[in-house]
PDB file of C-alpha atoms in Angstrom:
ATOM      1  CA  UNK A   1     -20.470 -15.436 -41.578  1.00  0.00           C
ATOM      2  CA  UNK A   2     -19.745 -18.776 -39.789  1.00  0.00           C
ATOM      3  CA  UNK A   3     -16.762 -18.061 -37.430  1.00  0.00           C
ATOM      4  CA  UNK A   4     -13.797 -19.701 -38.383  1.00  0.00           C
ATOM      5  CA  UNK A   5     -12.750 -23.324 -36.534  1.00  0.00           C
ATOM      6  CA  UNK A   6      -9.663 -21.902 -35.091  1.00  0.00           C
ATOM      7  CA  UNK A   7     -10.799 -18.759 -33.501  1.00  0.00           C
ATOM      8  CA  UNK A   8     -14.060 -20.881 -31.843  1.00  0.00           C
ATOM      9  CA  UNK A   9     -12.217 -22.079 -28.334  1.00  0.00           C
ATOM     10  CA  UNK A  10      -9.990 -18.629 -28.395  1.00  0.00           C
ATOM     11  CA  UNK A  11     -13.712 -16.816 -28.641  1.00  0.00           C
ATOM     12  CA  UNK A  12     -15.359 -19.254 -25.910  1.00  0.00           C
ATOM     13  CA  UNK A  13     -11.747 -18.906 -23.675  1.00  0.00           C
ATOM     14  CA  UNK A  14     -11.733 -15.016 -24.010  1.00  0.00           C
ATOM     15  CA  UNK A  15     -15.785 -15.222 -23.026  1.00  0.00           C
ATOM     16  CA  UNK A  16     -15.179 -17.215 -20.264  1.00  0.00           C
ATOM     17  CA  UNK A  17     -12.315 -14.818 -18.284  1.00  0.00           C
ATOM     18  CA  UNK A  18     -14.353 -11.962 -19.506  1.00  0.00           C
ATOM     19  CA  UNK A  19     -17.081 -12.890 -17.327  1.00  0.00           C
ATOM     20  CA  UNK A  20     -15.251 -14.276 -14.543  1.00  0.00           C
ATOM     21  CA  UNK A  21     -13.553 -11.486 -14.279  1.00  0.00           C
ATOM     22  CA  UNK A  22     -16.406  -9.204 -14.289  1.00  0.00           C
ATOM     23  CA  UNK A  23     -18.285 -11.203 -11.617  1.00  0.00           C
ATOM     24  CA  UNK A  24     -15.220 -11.448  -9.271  1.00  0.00           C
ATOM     25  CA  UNK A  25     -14.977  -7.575  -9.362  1.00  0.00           C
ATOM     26  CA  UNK A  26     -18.910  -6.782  -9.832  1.00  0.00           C
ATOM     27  CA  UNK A  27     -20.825  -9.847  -8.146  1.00  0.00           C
ATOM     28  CA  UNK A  28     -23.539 -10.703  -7.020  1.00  0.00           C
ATOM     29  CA  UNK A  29     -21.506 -14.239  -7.644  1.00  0.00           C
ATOM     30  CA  UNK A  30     -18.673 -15.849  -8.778  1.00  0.00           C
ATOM     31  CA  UNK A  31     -18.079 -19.774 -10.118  1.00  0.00           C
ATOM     32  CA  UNK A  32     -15.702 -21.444  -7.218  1.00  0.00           C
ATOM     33  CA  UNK A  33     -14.693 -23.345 -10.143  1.00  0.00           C
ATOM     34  CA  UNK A  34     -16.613 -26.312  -8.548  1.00  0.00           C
ATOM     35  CA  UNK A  35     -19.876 -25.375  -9.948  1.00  0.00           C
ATOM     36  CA  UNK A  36     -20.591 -23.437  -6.672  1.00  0.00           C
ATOM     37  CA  UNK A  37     -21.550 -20.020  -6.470  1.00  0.00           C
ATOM     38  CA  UNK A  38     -19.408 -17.638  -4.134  1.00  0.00           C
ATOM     39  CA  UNK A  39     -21.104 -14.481  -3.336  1.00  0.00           C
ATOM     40  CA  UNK A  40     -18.723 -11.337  -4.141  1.00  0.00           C
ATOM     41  CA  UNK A  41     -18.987  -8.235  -2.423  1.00  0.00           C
ATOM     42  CA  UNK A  42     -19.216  -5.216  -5.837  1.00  0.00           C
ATOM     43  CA  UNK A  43     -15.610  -3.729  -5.416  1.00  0.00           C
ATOM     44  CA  UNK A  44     -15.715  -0.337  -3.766  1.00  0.00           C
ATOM     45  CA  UNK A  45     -13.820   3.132  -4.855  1.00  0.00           C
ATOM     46  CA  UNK A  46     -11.388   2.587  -1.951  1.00  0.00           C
ATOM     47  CA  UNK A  47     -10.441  -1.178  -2.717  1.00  0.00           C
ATOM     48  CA  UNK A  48     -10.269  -0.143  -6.395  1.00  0.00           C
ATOM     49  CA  UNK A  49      -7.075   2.700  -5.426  1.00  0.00           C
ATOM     50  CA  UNK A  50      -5.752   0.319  -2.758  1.00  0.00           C
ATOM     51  CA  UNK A  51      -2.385   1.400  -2.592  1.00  0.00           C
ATOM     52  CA  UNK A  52      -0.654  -2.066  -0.058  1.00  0.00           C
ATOM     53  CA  UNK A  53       2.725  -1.505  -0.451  1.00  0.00           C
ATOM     54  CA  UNK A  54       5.046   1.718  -1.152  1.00  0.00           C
ATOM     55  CA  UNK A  55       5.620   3.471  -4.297  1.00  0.00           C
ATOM     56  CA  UNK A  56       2.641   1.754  -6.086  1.00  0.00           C
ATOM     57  CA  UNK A  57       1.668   3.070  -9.655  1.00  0.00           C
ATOM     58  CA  UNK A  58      -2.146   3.404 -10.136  1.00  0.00           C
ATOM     59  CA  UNK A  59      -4.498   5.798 -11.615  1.00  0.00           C
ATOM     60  CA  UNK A  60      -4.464   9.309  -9.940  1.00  0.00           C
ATOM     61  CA  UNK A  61      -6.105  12.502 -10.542  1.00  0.00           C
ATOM     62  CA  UNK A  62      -4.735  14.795 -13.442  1.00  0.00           C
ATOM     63  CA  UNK A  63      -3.746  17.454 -11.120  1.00  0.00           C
ATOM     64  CA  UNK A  64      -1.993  15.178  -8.434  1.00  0.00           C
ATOM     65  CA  UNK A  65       0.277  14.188 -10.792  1.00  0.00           C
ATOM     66  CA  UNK A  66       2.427  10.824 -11.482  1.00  0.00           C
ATOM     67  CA  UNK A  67       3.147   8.711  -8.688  1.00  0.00           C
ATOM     68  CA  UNK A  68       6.667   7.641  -7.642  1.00  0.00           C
ATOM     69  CA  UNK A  69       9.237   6.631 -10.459  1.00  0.00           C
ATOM     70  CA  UNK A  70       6.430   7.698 -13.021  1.00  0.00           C
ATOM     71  CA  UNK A  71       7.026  10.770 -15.066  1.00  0.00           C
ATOM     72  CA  UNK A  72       3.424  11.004 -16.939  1.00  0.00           C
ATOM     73  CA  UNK A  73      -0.498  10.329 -16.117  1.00  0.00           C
ATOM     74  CA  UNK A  74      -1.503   8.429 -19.658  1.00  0.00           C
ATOM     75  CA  UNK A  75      -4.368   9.358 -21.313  1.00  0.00           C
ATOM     76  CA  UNK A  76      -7.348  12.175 -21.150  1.00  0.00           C
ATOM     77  CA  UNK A  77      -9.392  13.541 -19.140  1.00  0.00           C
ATOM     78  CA  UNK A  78      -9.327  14.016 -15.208  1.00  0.00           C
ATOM     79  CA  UNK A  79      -7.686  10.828 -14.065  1.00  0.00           C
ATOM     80  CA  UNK A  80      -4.692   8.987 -15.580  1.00  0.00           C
ATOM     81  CA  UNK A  81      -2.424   6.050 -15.255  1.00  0.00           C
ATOM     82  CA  UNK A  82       1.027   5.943 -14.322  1.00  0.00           C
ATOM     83  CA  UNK A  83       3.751   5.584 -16.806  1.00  0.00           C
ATOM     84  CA  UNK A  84       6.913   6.259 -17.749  1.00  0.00           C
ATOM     85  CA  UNK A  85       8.727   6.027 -21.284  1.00  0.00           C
ATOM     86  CA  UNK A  86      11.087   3.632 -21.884  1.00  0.00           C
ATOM     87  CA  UNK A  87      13.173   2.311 -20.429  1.00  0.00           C
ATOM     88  CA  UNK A  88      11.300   1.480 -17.600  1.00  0.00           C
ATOM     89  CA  UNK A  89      11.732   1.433 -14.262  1.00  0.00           C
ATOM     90  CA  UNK A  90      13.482  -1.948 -13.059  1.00  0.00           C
ATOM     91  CA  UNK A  91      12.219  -3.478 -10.876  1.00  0.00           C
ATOM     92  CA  UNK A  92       9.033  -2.883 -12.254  1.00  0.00           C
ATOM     93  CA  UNK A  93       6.300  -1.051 -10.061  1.00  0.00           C
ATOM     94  CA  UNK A  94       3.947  -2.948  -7.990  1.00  0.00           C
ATOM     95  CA  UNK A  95       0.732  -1.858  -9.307  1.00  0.00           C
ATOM     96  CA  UNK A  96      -3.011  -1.672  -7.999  1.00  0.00           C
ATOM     97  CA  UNK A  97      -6.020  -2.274  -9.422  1.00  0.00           C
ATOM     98  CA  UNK A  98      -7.214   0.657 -10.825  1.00  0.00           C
ATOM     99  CA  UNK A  99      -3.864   0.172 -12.720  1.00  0.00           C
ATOM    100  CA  UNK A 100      -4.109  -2.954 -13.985  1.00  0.00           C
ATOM    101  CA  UNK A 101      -7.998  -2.679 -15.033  1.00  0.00           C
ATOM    102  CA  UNK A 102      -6.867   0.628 -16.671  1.00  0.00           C
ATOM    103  CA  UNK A 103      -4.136  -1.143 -18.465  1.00  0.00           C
ATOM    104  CA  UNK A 104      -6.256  -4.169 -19.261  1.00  0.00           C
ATOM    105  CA  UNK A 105      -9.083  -1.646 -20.662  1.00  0.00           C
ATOM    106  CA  UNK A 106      -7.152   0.241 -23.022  1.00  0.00           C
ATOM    107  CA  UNK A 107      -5.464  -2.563 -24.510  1.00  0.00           C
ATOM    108  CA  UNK A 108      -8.911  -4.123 -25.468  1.00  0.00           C
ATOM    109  CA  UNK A 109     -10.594  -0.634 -26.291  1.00  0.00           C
ATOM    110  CA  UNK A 110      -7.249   0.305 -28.856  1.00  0.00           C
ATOM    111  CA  UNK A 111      -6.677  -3.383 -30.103  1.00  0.00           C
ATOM    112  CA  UNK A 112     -10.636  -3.492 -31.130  1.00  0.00           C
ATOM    113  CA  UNK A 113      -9.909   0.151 -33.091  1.00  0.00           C
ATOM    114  CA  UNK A 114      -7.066  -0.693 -34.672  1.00  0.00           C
ATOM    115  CA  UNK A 115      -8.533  -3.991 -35.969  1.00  0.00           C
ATOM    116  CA  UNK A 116     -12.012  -2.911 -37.111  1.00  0.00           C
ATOM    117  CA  UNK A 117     -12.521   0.678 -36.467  1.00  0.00           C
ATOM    118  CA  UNK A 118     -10.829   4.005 -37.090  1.00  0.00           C
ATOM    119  CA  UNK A 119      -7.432   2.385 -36.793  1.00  0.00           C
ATOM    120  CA  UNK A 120      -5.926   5.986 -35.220  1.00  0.00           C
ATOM    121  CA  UNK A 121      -6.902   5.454 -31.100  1.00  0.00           C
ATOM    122  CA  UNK A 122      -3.452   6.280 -28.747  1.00  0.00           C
ATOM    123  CA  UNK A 123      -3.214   6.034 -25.355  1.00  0.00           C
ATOM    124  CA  UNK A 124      -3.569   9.931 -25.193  1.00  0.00           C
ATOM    125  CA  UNK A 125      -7.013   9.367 -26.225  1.00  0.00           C
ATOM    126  CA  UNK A 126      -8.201   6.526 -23.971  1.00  0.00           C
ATOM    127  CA  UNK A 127      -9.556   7.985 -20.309  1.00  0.00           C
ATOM    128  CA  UNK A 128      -8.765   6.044 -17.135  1.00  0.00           C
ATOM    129  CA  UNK A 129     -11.299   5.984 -14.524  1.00  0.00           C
ATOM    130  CA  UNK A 130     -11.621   7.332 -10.936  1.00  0.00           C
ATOM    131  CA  UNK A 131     -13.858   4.783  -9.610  1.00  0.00           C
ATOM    132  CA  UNK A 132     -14.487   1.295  -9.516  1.00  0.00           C
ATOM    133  CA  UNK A 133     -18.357   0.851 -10.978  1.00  0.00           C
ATOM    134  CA  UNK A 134     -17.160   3.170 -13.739  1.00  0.00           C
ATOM    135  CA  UNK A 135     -13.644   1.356 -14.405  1.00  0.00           C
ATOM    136  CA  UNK A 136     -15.868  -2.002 -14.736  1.00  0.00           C
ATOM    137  CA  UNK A 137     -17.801  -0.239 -17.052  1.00  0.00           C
ATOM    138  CA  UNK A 138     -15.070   0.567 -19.276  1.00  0.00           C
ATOM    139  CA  UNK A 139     -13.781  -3.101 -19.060  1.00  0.00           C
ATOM    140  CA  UNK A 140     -17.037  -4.702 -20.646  1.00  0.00           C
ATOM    141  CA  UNK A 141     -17.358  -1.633 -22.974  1.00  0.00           C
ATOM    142  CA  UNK A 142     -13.645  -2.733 -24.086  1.00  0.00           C
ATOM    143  CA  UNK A 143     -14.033  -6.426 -24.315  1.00  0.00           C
ATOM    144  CA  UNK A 144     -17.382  -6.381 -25.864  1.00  0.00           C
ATOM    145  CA  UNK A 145     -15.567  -4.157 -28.922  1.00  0.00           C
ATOM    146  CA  UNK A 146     -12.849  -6.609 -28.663  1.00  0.00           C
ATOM    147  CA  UNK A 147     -15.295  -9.320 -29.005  1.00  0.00           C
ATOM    148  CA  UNK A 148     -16.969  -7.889 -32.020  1.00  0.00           C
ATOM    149  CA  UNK A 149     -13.865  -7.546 -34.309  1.00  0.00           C
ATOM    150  CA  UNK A 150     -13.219 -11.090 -33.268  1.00  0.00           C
ATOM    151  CA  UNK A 151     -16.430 -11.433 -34.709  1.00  0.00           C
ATOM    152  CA  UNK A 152     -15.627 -10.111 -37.953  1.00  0.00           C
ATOM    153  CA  UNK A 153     -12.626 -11.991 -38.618  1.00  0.00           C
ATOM    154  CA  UNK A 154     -12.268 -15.123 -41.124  1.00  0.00           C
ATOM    155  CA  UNK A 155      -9.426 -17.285 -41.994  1.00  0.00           C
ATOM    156  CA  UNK A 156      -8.152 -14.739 -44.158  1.00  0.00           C
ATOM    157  CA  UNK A 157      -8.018 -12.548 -41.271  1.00  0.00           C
ATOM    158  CA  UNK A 158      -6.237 -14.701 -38.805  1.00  0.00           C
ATOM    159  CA  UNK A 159      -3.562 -14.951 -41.030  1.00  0.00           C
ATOM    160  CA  UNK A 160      -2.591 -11.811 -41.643  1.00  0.00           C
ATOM    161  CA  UNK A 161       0.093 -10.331 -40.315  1.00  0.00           C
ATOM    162  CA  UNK A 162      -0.852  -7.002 -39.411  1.00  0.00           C
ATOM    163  CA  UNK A 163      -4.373  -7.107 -39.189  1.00  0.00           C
ATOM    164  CA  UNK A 164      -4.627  -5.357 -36.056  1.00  0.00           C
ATOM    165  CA  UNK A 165      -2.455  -2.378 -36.052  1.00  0.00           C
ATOM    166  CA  UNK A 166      -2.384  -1.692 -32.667  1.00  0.00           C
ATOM    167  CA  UNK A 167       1.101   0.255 -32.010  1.00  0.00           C
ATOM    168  CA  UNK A 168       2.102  -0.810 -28.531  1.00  0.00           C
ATOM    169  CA  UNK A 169       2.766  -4.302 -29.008  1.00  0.00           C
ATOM    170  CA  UNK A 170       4.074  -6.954 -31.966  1.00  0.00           C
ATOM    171  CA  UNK A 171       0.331  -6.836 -33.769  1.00  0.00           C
ATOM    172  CA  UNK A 172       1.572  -5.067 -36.804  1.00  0.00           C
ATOM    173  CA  UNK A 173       4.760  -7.839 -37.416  1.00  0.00           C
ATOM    174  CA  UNK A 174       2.161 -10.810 -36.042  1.00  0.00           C
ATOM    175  CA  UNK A 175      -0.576 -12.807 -37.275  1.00  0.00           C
ATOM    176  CA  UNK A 176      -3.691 -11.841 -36.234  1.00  0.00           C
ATOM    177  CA  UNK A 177      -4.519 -15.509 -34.418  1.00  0.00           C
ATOM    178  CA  UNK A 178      -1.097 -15.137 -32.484  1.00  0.00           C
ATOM    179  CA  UNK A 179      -2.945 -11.673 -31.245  1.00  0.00           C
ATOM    180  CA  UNK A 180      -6.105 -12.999 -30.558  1.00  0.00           C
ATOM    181  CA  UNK A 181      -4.554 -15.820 -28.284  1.00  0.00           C
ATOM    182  CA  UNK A 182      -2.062 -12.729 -26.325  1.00  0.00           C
ATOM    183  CA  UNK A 183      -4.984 -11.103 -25.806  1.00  0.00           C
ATOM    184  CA  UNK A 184      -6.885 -14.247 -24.284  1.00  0.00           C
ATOM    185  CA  UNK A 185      -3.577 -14.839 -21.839  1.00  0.00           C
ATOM    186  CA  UNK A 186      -3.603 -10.456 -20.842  1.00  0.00           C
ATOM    187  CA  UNK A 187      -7.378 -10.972 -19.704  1.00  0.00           C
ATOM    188  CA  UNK A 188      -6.914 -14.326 -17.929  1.00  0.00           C
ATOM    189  CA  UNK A 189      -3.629 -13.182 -15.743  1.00  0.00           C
ATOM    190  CA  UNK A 190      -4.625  -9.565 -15.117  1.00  0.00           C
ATOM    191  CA  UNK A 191      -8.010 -11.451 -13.991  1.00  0.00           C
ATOM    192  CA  UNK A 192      -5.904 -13.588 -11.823  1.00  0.00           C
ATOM    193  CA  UNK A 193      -3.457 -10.185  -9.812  1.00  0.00           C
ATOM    194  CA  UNK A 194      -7.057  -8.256  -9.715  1.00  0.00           C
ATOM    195  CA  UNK A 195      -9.059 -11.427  -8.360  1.00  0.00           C
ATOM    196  CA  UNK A 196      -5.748 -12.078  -5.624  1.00  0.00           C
ATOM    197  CA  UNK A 197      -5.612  -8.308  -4.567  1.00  0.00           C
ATOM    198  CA  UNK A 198      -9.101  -8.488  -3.712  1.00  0.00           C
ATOM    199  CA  UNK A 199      -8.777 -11.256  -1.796  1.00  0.00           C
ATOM    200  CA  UNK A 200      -5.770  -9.450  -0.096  1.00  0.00           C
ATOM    201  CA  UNK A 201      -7.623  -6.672   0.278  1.00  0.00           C
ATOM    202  CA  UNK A 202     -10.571  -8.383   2.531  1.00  0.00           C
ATOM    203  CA  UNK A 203      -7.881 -10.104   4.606  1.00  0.00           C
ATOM    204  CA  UNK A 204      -6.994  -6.818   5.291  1.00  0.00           C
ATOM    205  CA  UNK A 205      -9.727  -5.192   6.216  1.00  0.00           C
ATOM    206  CA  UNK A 206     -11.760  -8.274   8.040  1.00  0.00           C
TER     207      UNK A 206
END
């Protein structure tokens, strides 16, 4: 099925932070945006929980329990992230990158279910990650089921409101292309905090 004219730059934009982001967490290189290759250091266990200011929300072990102003560790299994129901806290948490990535995960790994697979995923299902090689795992296994819904939508799709039926967000009262494109602007500015606290964190530590 030829992909539709509309989705085409959303698919190429989305492709483009996926990968950027991956290499500037992952390596061996990332685009300077100059054409130049920058070699990237693979982002260790202890950058990934970096904690640089007080009270940070990240992704902690089950049995340590939420961090401050959190009242709940999101999801299954050993680790999870920390959240609170609404309303939330105000200001909002600074959060690390094991938060963010977690965050960023989920949303592709439920958005992709709720749009072409079992439709039923929660956040109780999804499982955070403890370390960094395994959290960037989960981020490509997320955006490359993202990608393949994408793949499966036509016109017909990207006009319906609904289509995706993800419950955490507007998807169910939107049109799917207004979705697509939120998703697009989620990966390229969570890219953008996890790429700066990196570079925070080697400032840090040189």
């Amino acid at each position: 099925m030829p992909l539709p004219s509309r989705l085409i730059p959303l698919l190429e934009q989305f492709d483009f932070a996926r990968e950027r982001l991956r290499h500037r967490m992952a390596g061996p290189f990332v685009d300077s945006g100059n054409g130049t290759d920058v070699e990237v250091v693979p982002m260790t266990d202890e950058e990934y929980l970096w904690e640089p200011v007080p009270e940070c929300w990240s992704v902690r072990r089950r049995e340590a329990g939420p961090g401050p102003r959190a009242t709940v560790l999101t999801g299954a299994g050993d680790w999870g992230r920390d959240a609170t129901p609404p309303p939330h806290p105000a200001p909002p948490p600074f959060t690390t990158i094991a938060w963010r990535l977690s965050h960023l995960s989920e949303l592709l790994t439920l958005r992709a279910d709720h749009t072409a697979g079992t439709h039923g995923l929660t956040r109780d299902d999804y499982r955070s990650r403890g370390d960094a090689a395994g959290a960037v795992e989960a981020f490509e296994a997320g955006a490359e089921a993202w990608r393949k819904a994408l793949l499966a939508a036509d016109d017909t799709a990207l006009d319906t409101v609904g289509h995706s039926t993800y419950p955490h967000g507007s998807d169910p009262e939107d049109p799917f292309l207004d979705v697509v494109w939120w998703v697009n602007q989620e990966v390229l500015h969570h890219g953008a905090e996890i790429a700066l606290l990196r570079d925070l964190y080697r400032a840090r530590t040189a």
